[in-house]
Amino acid sequence: MRILRGLLIALGTALAGGILAVFVGDNLTKLAHVPEMEGQRGMTVFFLCVPLGIIAGLVVGITASILVRRQGLAGFVTAQGWALLILCGVAGLLGGMPYLLSDKPPKLDGKHLDLEFELRAPARFKIPEQPDGYSIRVSLYTNNRQRRFAFIDWNSITNDAEHLIIPGKVPLLTHSKSRSLLASIGNDPVASQFVELKNLPPAPRKQDEAWSDWVVATERADLPPVRDSERFAIRYRVHPIDD
C-alpha cells in the first residue's frame, strides 16, 4: 500500500512538474534569447525543459512520500501537498532568479526598442523580385554572438544604377557594449559583411532616434577585409515600439 501511495504521489508530482516546466522553460528561453527560427525555442522547451520538469517531479514526489510517514488518506494528501509545494518553490526559484539577474531589454520613454536600419549595397548584388527568406539576411550580433535575424522590408527596397537600399529592423534585447550587424546577400562569397555599430550606446538615448551617418563594413564573415567596390554600408536609428 505504501508503494502504491508513493507511486501515485510521484506520478501526480511529475505531471505537475511537466506543466510547470512549460512556463519556466518559456521564461528562461526568452531570457536566454533562444531564437524562434525553425522552432528552436519551442523544441528547447518541450524536449529539454519538460523532461527535466517531469524528472524533478518524480524525485520530489518519491522523496515526499518517503518522508511523510502518516498513513491513510490524510497521509496521502499531506505528502502530495508537500511535494507540490516544494516543486512550486523550485520552479519559482528557477524562473524568478534568472529574471532578476538577467540583462533586461533597453527602453526609451518606457518602451522597448527596435533597431531600424538601411543596408546599402553596390548595384552588382542582385536579389529576386519576390522575397524568399534567403536572398537577404541580416542578423544582430552582440558581444560577438549571433542574437537574432532581422525583419527585411521587401516592399520598401529601392535601387538605382549605383546602389541597392534594403530597409529592415531587429529588436534590441540587451544592454550590450558591442553590437554589429552581419549582412548577407545571396550566396556570393563576398556578400557577407560585418558592420560595427560603434556609436550605439548600451542604453540608447533620445538622440539615437535620429539616423546615424553611413557606417561601412569592416570585414567579411570569414574575416578578410572588404574591397571598396564590394563594400556594404549601413545607417541606423532606434525606434520605440508599443508593446
PDB file of C-alpha atoms in Angstrom:
ATOM      1  CA  MET A   1       0.000   0.000   0.000  1.00  0.00           C
ATOM      2  CA  ARG A   2       2.847   2.379   0.838  1.00  0.00           C
ATOM      3  CA  ILE A   3       4.452   1.614  -2.533  1.00  0.00           C
ATOM      4  CA  LEU A   4       1.184   2.376  -4.344  1.00  0.00           C
ATOM      5  CA  ARG A   5       0.823   5.649  -2.439  1.00  0.00           C
ATOM      6  CA  GLY A   6       4.380   6.633  -3.345  1.00  0.00           C
ATOM      7  CA  LEU A   7       3.775   5.797  -6.997  1.00  0.00           C
ATOM      8  CA  LEU A   8       0.610   7.903  -7.160  1.00  0.00           C
ATOM      9  CA  ILE A   9       2.290  10.856  -5.453  1.00  0.00           C
ATOM     10  CA  ALA A  10       5.325  10.590  -7.746  1.00  0.00           C
ATOM     11  CA  LEU A  11       3.146  10.458 -10.888  1.00  0.00           C
ATOM     12  CA  GLY A  12       0.999  13.385  -9.759  1.00  0.00           C
ATOM     13  CA  THR A  13       4.039  15.488  -8.937  1.00  0.00           C
ATOM     14  CA  ALA A  14       5.726  14.507 -12.221  1.00  0.00           C
ATOM     15  CA  LEU A  15       2.645  15.683 -14.139  1.00  0.00           C
ATOM     16  CA  ALA A  16       2.737  18.985 -12.263  1.00  0.00           C
ATOM     17  CA  GLY A  17       6.474  19.234 -12.948  1.00  0.00           C
ATOM     18  CA  GLY A  18       5.930  18.831 -16.674  1.00  0.00           C
ATOM     19  CA  ILE A  19       3.253  21.536 -16.700  1.00  0.00           C
ATOM     20  CA  LEU A  20       5.346  23.962 -14.637  1.00  0.00           C
ATOM     21  CA  ALA A  21       8.356  23.281 -16.870  1.00  0.00           C
ATOM     22  CA  VAL A  22       6.463  24.679 -19.867  1.00  0.00           C
ATOM     23  CA  PHE A  23       6.058  28.059 -18.149  1.00  0.00           C
ATOM     24  CA  VAL A  24       9.524  28.097 -16.598  1.00  0.00           C
ATOM     25  CA  GLY A  25      11.131  26.959 -19.856  1.00  0.00           C
ATOM     26  CA  ASP A  26       9.251  29.588 -21.840  1.00  0.00           C
ATOM     27  CA  ASN A  27      10.537  32.270 -19.474  1.00  0.00           C
ATOM     28  CA  LEU A  28      14.128  31.009 -19.417  1.00  0.00           C
ATOM     29  CA  THR A  29      14.391  30.609 -23.192  1.00  0.00           C
ATOM     30  CA  LYS A  30      13.126  34.162 -23.661  1.00  0.00           C
ATOM     31  CA  LEU A  31      15.703  35.465 -21.182  1.00  0.00           C
ATOM     32  CA  ALA A  32      18.410  33.475 -22.962  1.00  0.00           C
ATOM     33  CA  HIS A  33      17.186  34.868 -26.329  1.00  0.00           C
ATOM     34  CA  VAL A  34      16.874  31.402 -27.844  1.00  0.00           C
ATOM     35  CA  PRO A  35      15.911  32.095 -31.475  1.00  0.00           C
ATOM     36  CA  GLU A  36      12.397  31.371 -32.698  1.00  0.00           C
ATOM     37  CA  MET A  37      13.669  30.411 -36.142  1.00  0.00           C
ATOM     38  CA  GLU A  38      12.673  26.889 -37.211  1.00  0.00           C
ATOM     39  CA  GLY A  39      11.035  26.281 -33.827  1.00  0.00           C
ATOM     40  CA  GLN A  40      14.284  26.276 -31.842  1.00  0.00           C
ATOM     41  CA  ARG A  41      12.779  27.854 -28.740  1.00  0.00           C
ATOM     42  CA  GLY A  42       9.698  25.628 -28.748  1.00  0.00           C
ATOM     43  CA  MET A  43      11.793  22.487 -29.160  1.00  0.00           C
ATOM     44  CA  THR A  44      14.052  23.571 -26.315  1.00  0.00           C
ATOM     45  CA  VAL A  45      11.034  23.956 -24.039  1.00  0.00           C
ATOM     46  CA  PHE A  46       9.308  20.686 -24.923  1.00  0.00           C
ATOM     47  CA  PHE A  47      12.286  18.408 -25.491  1.00  0.00           C
ATOM     48  CA  LEU A  48      14.589  19.700 -22.750  1.00  0.00           C
ATOM     49  CA  CYS A  49      12.677  21.631 -20.099  1.00  0.00           C
ATOM     50  CA  VAL A  50       9.579  19.419 -19.924  1.00  0.00           C
ATOM     51  CA  PRO A  51      11.515  16.133 -19.457  1.00  0.00           C
ATOM     52  CA  LEU A  52      13.637  17.789 -16.765  1.00  0.00           C
ATOM     53  CA  GLY A  53      10.459  19.012 -15.053  1.00  0.00           C
ATOM     54  CA  ILE A  54       8.981  15.505 -15.107  1.00  0.00           C
ATOM     55  CA  ILE A  55      12.166  14.018 -13.637  1.00  0.00           C
ATOM     56  CA  ALA A  56      12.255  16.702 -10.932  1.00  0.00           C
ATOM     57  CA  GLY A  57       8.604  15.972 -10.114  1.00  0.00           C
ATOM     58  CA  LEU A  58       9.297  12.260  -9.777  1.00  0.00           C
ATOM     59  CA  VAL A  59      12.226  12.855  -7.430  1.00  0.00           C
ATOM     60  CA  VAL A  60      10.315  15.345  -5.271  1.00  0.00           C
ATOM     61  CA  GLY A  61       7.217  13.131  -5.180  1.00  0.00           C
ATOM     62  CA  ILE A  62       9.124   9.990  -4.173  1.00  0.00           C
ATOM     63  CA  THR A  63      11.061  11.894  -1.519  1.00  0.00           C
ATOM     64  CA  ALA A  64       7.892  13.410  -0.044  1.00  0.00           C
ATOM     65  CA  SER A  65       6.106  10.048   0.051  1.00  0.00           C
ATOM     66  CA  ILE A  66       9.039   8.525   1.955  1.00  0.00           C
ATOM     67  CA  LEU A  67       9.471  11.356   4.464  1.00  0.00           C
ATOM     68  CA  VAL A  68       5.767  11.740   5.307  1.00  0.00           C
ATOM     69  CA  ARG A  69       5.038   8.639   7.409  1.00  0.00           C
ATOM     70  CA  ARG A  70       1.432   9.435   8.243  1.00  0.00           C
ATOM     71  CA  GLN A  71      -0.910   6.710   6.986  1.00  0.00           C
ATOM     72  CA  GLY A  72      -4.279   6.763   5.237  1.00  0.00           C
ATOM     73  CA  LEU A  73      -5.913   9.470   3.158  1.00  0.00           C
ATOM     74  CA  ALA A  74      -4.595  12.212   5.445  1.00  0.00           C
ATOM     75  CA  GLY A  75      -1.027  10.985   4.881  1.00  0.00           C
ATOM     76  CA  PHE A  76      -1.531  10.851   1.129  1.00  0.00           C
ATOM     77  CA  VAL A  77      -2.930  14.395   0.998  1.00  0.00           C
ATOM     78  CA  THR A  78      -0.143  15.701   3.261  1.00  0.00           C
ATOM     79  CA  ALA A  79       2.640  14.096   1.209  1.00  0.00           C
ATOM     80  CA  GLN A  80       1.130  15.217  -2.079  1.00  0.00           C
ATOM     81  CA  GLY A  81       0.657  18.756  -0.755  1.00  0.00           C
ATOM     82  CA  TRP A  82       4.271  18.987   0.443  1.00  0.00           C
ATOM     83  CA  ALA A  83       5.531  17.604  -2.877  1.00  0.00           C
ATOM     84  CA  LEU A  84       3.581  20.165  -4.883  1.00  0.00           C
ATOM     85  CA  LEU A  85       4.600  22.995  -2.554  1.00  0.00           C
ATOM     86  CA  ILE A  86       8.290  22.102  -2.838  1.00  0.00           C
ATOM     87  CA  LEU A  87       8.005  21.714  -6.603  1.00  0.00           C
ATOM     88  CA  CYS A  88       6.358  25.133  -6.951  1.00  0.00           C
ATOM     89  CA  GLY A  89       9.095  26.655  -4.814  1.00  0.00           C
ATOM     90  CA  VAL A  90      11.812  25.154  -7.022  1.00  0.00           C
ATOM     91  CA  ALA A  91      10.003  26.344 -10.169  1.00  0.00           C
ATOM     92  CA  GLY A  92       9.685  29.828  -8.679  1.00  0.00           C
ATOM     93  CA  LEU A  93      13.403  29.982  -7.944  1.00  0.00           C
ATOM     94  CA  LEU A  94      14.367  28.670 -11.373  1.00  0.00           C
ATOM     95  CA  GLY A  95      12.069  31.113 -13.115  1.00  0.00           C
ATOM     96  CA  GLY A  96      12.446  34.118 -10.825  1.00  0.00           C
ATOM     97  CA  MET A  97      16.147  34.331 -10.030  1.00  0.00           C
ATOM     98  CA  PRO A  98      17.357  34.364 -13.664  1.00  0.00           C
ATOM     99  CA  TYR A  99      14.816  37.090 -14.420  1.00  0.00           C
ATOM    100  CA  LEU A 100      16.043  39.244 -11.540  1.00  0.00           C
ATOM    101  CA  LEU A 101      19.681  38.745 -12.556  1.00  0.00           C
ATOM    102  CA  SER A 102      19.203  38.956 -16.336  1.00  0.00           C
ATOM    103  CA  ASP A 103      20.044  41.832 -18.647  1.00  0.00           C
ATOM    104  CA  LYS A 104      16.657  43.356 -19.483  1.00  0.00           C
ATOM    105  CA  PRO A 105      15.970  44.867 -22.926  1.00  0.00           C
ATOM    106  CA  PRO A 106      16.790  48.587 -23.041  1.00  0.00           C
ATOM    107  CA  LYS A 107      13.888  51.021 -23.046  1.00  0.00           C
ATOM    108  CA  LEU A 108      13.323  54.620 -24.071  1.00  0.00           C
ATOM    109  CA  ASP A 109      10.391  56.545 -22.606  1.00  0.00           C
ATOM    110  CA  GLY A 110       9.256  53.251 -21.058  1.00  0.00           C
ATOM    111  CA  LYS A 111       9.051  51.494 -24.434  1.00  0.00           C
ATOM    112  CA  HIS A 112      11.078  48.648 -25.903  1.00  0.00           C
ATOM    113  CA  LEU A 113      13.268  49.461 -28.885  1.00  0.00           C
ATOM    114  CA  ASP A 114      13.707  48.287 -32.452  1.00  0.00           C
ATOM    115  CA  LEU A 115      16.933  48.964 -34.292  1.00  0.00           C
ATOM    116  CA  GLU A 116      15.880  50.232 -37.712  1.00  0.00           C
ATOM    117  CA  PHE A 117      18.483  50.170 -40.475  1.00  0.00           C
ATOM    118  CA  GLU A 118      19.068  50.695 -44.154  1.00  0.00           C
ATOM    119  CA  LEU A 119      21.575  48.421 -45.836  1.00  0.00           C
ATOM    120  CA  ARG A 120      23.306  49.980 -48.846  1.00  0.00           C
ATOM    121  CA  ALA A 121      24.959  47.536 -51.243  1.00  0.00           C
ATOM    122  CA  PRO A 122      26.604  48.016 -54.646  1.00  0.00           C
ATOM    123  CA  ALA A 123      24.190  47.525 -57.543  1.00  0.00           C
ATOM    124  CA  ARG A 124      26.198  44.461 -58.687  1.00  0.00           C
ATOM    125  CA  PHE A 125      24.416  42.427 -55.991  1.00  0.00           C
ATOM    126  CA  LYS A 126      21.156  41.099 -57.410  1.00  0.00           C
ATOM    127  CA  ILE A 127      18.064  39.965 -55.496  1.00  0.00           C
ATOM    128  CA  PRO A 128      14.858  38.278 -56.718  1.00  0.00           C
ATOM    129  CA  GLU A 129      11.682  40.273 -57.170  1.00  0.00           C
ATOM    130  CA  GLN A 130       9.811  38.068 -54.686  1.00  0.00           C
ATOM    131  CA  PRO A 131      11.009  37.567 -51.077  1.00  0.00           C
ATOM    132  CA  ASP A 132      12.301  34.088 -50.317  1.00  0.00           C
ATOM    133  CA  GLY A 133      13.886  34.490 -46.874  1.00  0.00           C
ATOM    134  CA  TYR A 134      17.378  33.513 -48.048  1.00  0.00           C
ATOM    135  CA  SER A 135      18.447  36.069 -50.628  1.00  0.00           C
ATOM    136  CA  ILE A 136      18.855  38.801 -47.989  1.00  0.00           C
ATOM    137  CA  ARG A 137      19.814  38.037 -44.394  1.00  0.00           C
ATOM    138  CA  VAL A 138      20.774  40.486 -41.684  1.00  0.00           C
ATOM    139  CA  SER A 139      21.437  39.373 -38.118  1.00  0.00           C
ATOM    140  CA  LEU A 140      22.324  41.271 -34.973  1.00  0.00           C
ATOM    141  CA  TYR A 141      25.483  40.245 -33.117  1.00  0.00           C
ATOM    142  CA  THR A 142      26.088  41.304 -29.518  1.00  0.00           C
ATOM    143  CA  ASN A 143      29.422  40.650 -27.839  1.00  0.00           C
ATOM    144  CA  ASN A 144      30.410  38.629 -30.949  1.00  0.00           C
ATOM    145  CA  ARG A 145      27.441  36.244 -30.608  1.00  0.00           C
ATOM    146  CA  GLN A 146      24.551  35.994 -33.023  1.00  0.00           C
ATOM    147  CA  ARG A 147      21.324  37.023 -31.327  1.00  0.00           C
ATOM    148  CA  ARG A 148      18.509  37.470 -33.792  1.00  0.00           C
ATOM    149  CA  PHE A 149      17.699  37.703 -37.500  1.00  0.00           C
ATOM    150  CA  ALA A 150      16.270  40.994 -38.688  1.00  0.00           C
ATOM    151  CA  PHE A 151      12.987  41.567 -40.486  1.00  0.00           C
ATOM    152  CA  ILE A 152      13.603  42.734 -44.061  1.00  0.00           C
ATOM    153  CA  ASP A 153      11.033  45.132 -45.552  1.00  0.00           C
ATOM    154  CA  TRP A 154      10.974  43.800 -49.113  1.00  0.00           C
ATOM    155  CA  ASN A 155       8.252  46.228 -50.204  1.00  0.00           C
ATOM    156  CA  SER A 156      10.468  49.227 -49.427  1.00  0.00           C
ATOM    157  CA  ILE A 157      13.647  48.065 -51.196  1.00  0.00           C
ATOM    158  CA  THR A 158      14.901  50.598 -53.729  1.00  0.00           C
ATOM    159  CA  ASN A 159      17.721  50.520 -56.266  1.00  0.00           C
ATOM    160  CA  ASP A 160      19.396  52.728 -58.818  1.00  0.00           C
ATOM    161  CA  ALA A 161      22.398  52.497 -61.105  1.00  0.00           C
ATOM    162  CA  GLU A 162      24.849  52.529 -58.198  1.00  0.00           C
ATOM    163  CA  HIS A 163      23.209  51.180 -55.053  1.00  0.00           C
ATOM    164  CA  LEU A 164      20.650  48.805 -53.634  1.00  0.00           C
ATOM    165  CA  ILE A 165      18.952  50.128 -50.464  1.00  0.00           C
ATOM    166  CA  ILE A 166      17.416  47.478 -48.190  1.00  0.00           C
ATOM    167  CA  PRO A 167      15.457  48.593 -45.064  1.00  0.00           C
ATOM    168  CA  GLY A 168      14.814  46.374 -42.055  1.00  0.00           C
ATOM    169  CA  LYS A 169      14.583  46.213 -38.286  1.00  0.00           C
ATOM    170  CA  VAL A 170      15.575  43.996 -35.366  1.00  0.00           C
ATOM    171  CA  PRO A 171      14.658  44.272 -31.651  1.00  0.00           C
ATOM    172  CA  LEU A 172      17.301  45.344 -29.127  1.00  0.00           C
ATOM    173  CA  LEU A 173      17.238  42.809 -26.293  1.00  0.00           C
ATOM    174  CA  THR A 174      20.336  43.581 -24.197  1.00  0.00           C
ATOM    175  CA  HIS A 175      22.498  46.444 -22.947  1.00  0.00           C
ATOM    176  CA  SER A 176      25.485  45.150 -24.905  1.00  0.00           C
ATOM    177  CA  LYS A 177      28.552  47.323 -25.316  1.00  0.00           C
ATOM    178  CA  SER A 178      29.490  45.617 -28.575  1.00  0.00           C
ATOM    179  CA  ARG A 179      26.914  45.409 -31.366  1.00  0.00           C
ATOM    180  CA  SER A 180      27.308  44.668 -35.059  1.00  0.00           C
ATOM    181  CA  LEU A 181      25.172  43.622 -37.999  1.00  0.00           C
ATOM    182  CA  LEU A 182      26.109  40.755 -40.315  1.00  0.00           C
ATOM    183  CA  ALA A 183      24.550  41.379 -43.705  1.00  0.00           C
ATOM    184  CA  SER A 184      24.406  38.729 -46.443  1.00  0.00           C
ATOM    185  CA  ILE A 185      23.057  38.936 -49.970  1.00  0.00           C
ATOM    186  CA  GLY A 186      22.702  35.738 -51.973  1.00  0.00           C
ATOM    187  CA  ASN A 187      25.446  33.119 -51.948  1.00  0.00           C
ATOM    188  CA  ASP A 188      28.235  35.323 -53.241  1.00  0.00           C
ATOM    189  CA  PRO A 189      31.346  34.651 -51.076  1.00  0.00           C
ATOM    190  CA  VAL A 190      31.991  38.392 -50.728  1.00  0.00           C
ATOM    191  CA  ALA A 191      28.368  39.125 -49.816  1.00  0.00           C
ATOM    192  CA  SER A 192      28.504  38.504 -46.031  1.00  0.00           C
ATOM    193  CA  GLN A 193      29.967  41.505 -44.264  1.00  0.00           C
ATOM    194  CA  PHE A 194      30.155  42.827 -40.701  1.00  0.00           C
ATOM    195  CA  VAL A 195      29.219  46.417 -39.880  1.00  0.00           C
ATOM    196  CA  GLU A 196      30.122  47.538 -36.359  1.00  0.00           C
ATOM    197  CA  LEU A 197      27.668  49.853 -34.576  1.00  0.00           C
ATOM    198  CA  LYS A 198      30.322  51.618 -32.530  1.00  0.00           C
ATOM    199  CA  ASN A 199      28.287  54.756 -31.802  1.00  0.00           C
ATOM    200  CA  LEU A 200      25.207  52.955 -30.475  1.00  0.00           C
ATOM    201  CA  PRO A 201      25.409  53.033 -26.646  1.00  0.00           C
ATOM    202  CA  PRO A 202      24.328  50.100 -24.443  1.00  0.00           C
ATOM    203  CA  ALA A 203      21.307  52.155 -23.315  1.00  0.00           C
ATOM    204  CA  PRO A 204      20.182  54.205 -26.338  1.00  0.00           C
ATOM    205  CA  ARG A 205      19.245  57.853 -25.752  1.00  0.00           C
ATOM    206  CA  LYS A 206      16.728  60.218 -27.284  1.00  0.00           C
ATOM    207  CA  GLN A 207      19.249  61.455 -29.855  1.00  0.00           C
ATOM    208  CA  ASP A 208      19.712  57.896 -31.112  1.00  0.00           C
ATOM    209  CA  GLU A 209      16.242  58.102 -32.686  1.00  0.00           C
ATOM    210  CA  ALA A 210      17.867  60.147 -35.475  1.00  0.00           C
ATOM    211  CA  TRP A 211      19.542  58.384 -38.388  1.00  0.00           C
ATOM    212  CA  SER A 212      23.240  57.787 -37.973  1.00  0.00           C
ATOM    213  CA  ASP A 213      25.833  58.503 -40.646  1.00  0.00           C
ATOM    214  CA  TRP A 214      26.564  55.692 -43.066  1.00  0.00           C
ATOM    215  CA  VAL A 215      28.867  53.121 -41.463  1.00  0.00           C
ATOM    216  CA  VAL A 216      30.871  50.941 -43.829  1.00  0.00           C
ATOM    217  CA  ALA A 217      31.607  47.249 -43.406  1.00  0.00           C
ATOM    218  CA  THR A 218      34.999  46.418 -41.951  1.00  0.00           C
ATOM    219  CA  GLU A 219      35.391  42.734 -42.812  1.00  0.00           C
ATOM    220  CA  ARG A 220      33.720  39.748 -44.408  1.00  0.00           C
ATOM    221  CA  ALA A 221      32.211  36.891 -42.427  1.00  0.00           C
ATOM    222  CA  ASP A 222      35.392  34.861 -42.999  1.00  0.00           C
ATOM    223  CA  LEU A 223      37.356  37.886 -41.642  1.00  0.00           C
ATOM    224  CA  PRO A 224      39.362  39.129 -44.689  1.00  0.00           C
ATOM    225  CA  PRO A 225      38.949  42.869 -45.408  1.00  0.00           C
ATOM    226  CA  VAL A 226      36.362  44.047 -47.937  1.00  0.00           C
ATOM    227  CA  ARG A 227      37.332  45.709 -51.197  1.00  0.00           C
ATOM    228  CA  ASP A 228      35.850  49.156 -51.751  1.00  0.00           C
ATOM    229  CA  SER A 229      33.944  48.065 -54.863  1.00  0.00           C
ATOM    230  CA  GLU A 230      32.134  45.357 -52.843  1.00  0.00           C
ATOM    231  CA  ARG A 231      31.661  47.163 -49.546  1.00  0.00           C
ATOM    232  CA  PHE A 232      28.295  47.373 -47.767  1.00  0.00           C
ATOM    233  CA  ALA A 233      27.250  50.346 -45.657  1.00  0.00           C
ATOM    234  CA  ILE A 234      24.518  50.708 -43.046  1.00  0.00           C
ATOM    235  CA  ARG A 235      22.828  53.610 -41.336  1.00  0.00           C
ATOM    236  CA  TYR A 236      20.622  53.031 -38.323  1.00  0.00           C
ATOM    237  CA  ARG A 237      18.432  54.521 -35.611  1.00  0.00           C
ATOM    238  CA  VAL A 238      16.440  53.263 -32.631  1.00  0.00           C
ATOM    239  CA  HIS A 239      12.646  53.350 -32.676  1.00  0.00           C
ATOM    240  CA  PRO A 240      10.442  52.949 -29.559  1.00  0.00           C
ATOM    241  CA  ILE A 241       7.679  50.408 -30.092  1.00  0.00           C
ATOM    242  CA  ASP A 242       4.355  49.892 -28.328  1.00  0.00           C
ATOM    243  CA  ASP A 243       4.227  46.550 -26.516  1.00  0.00           C
TER     244      ASP A 243
END
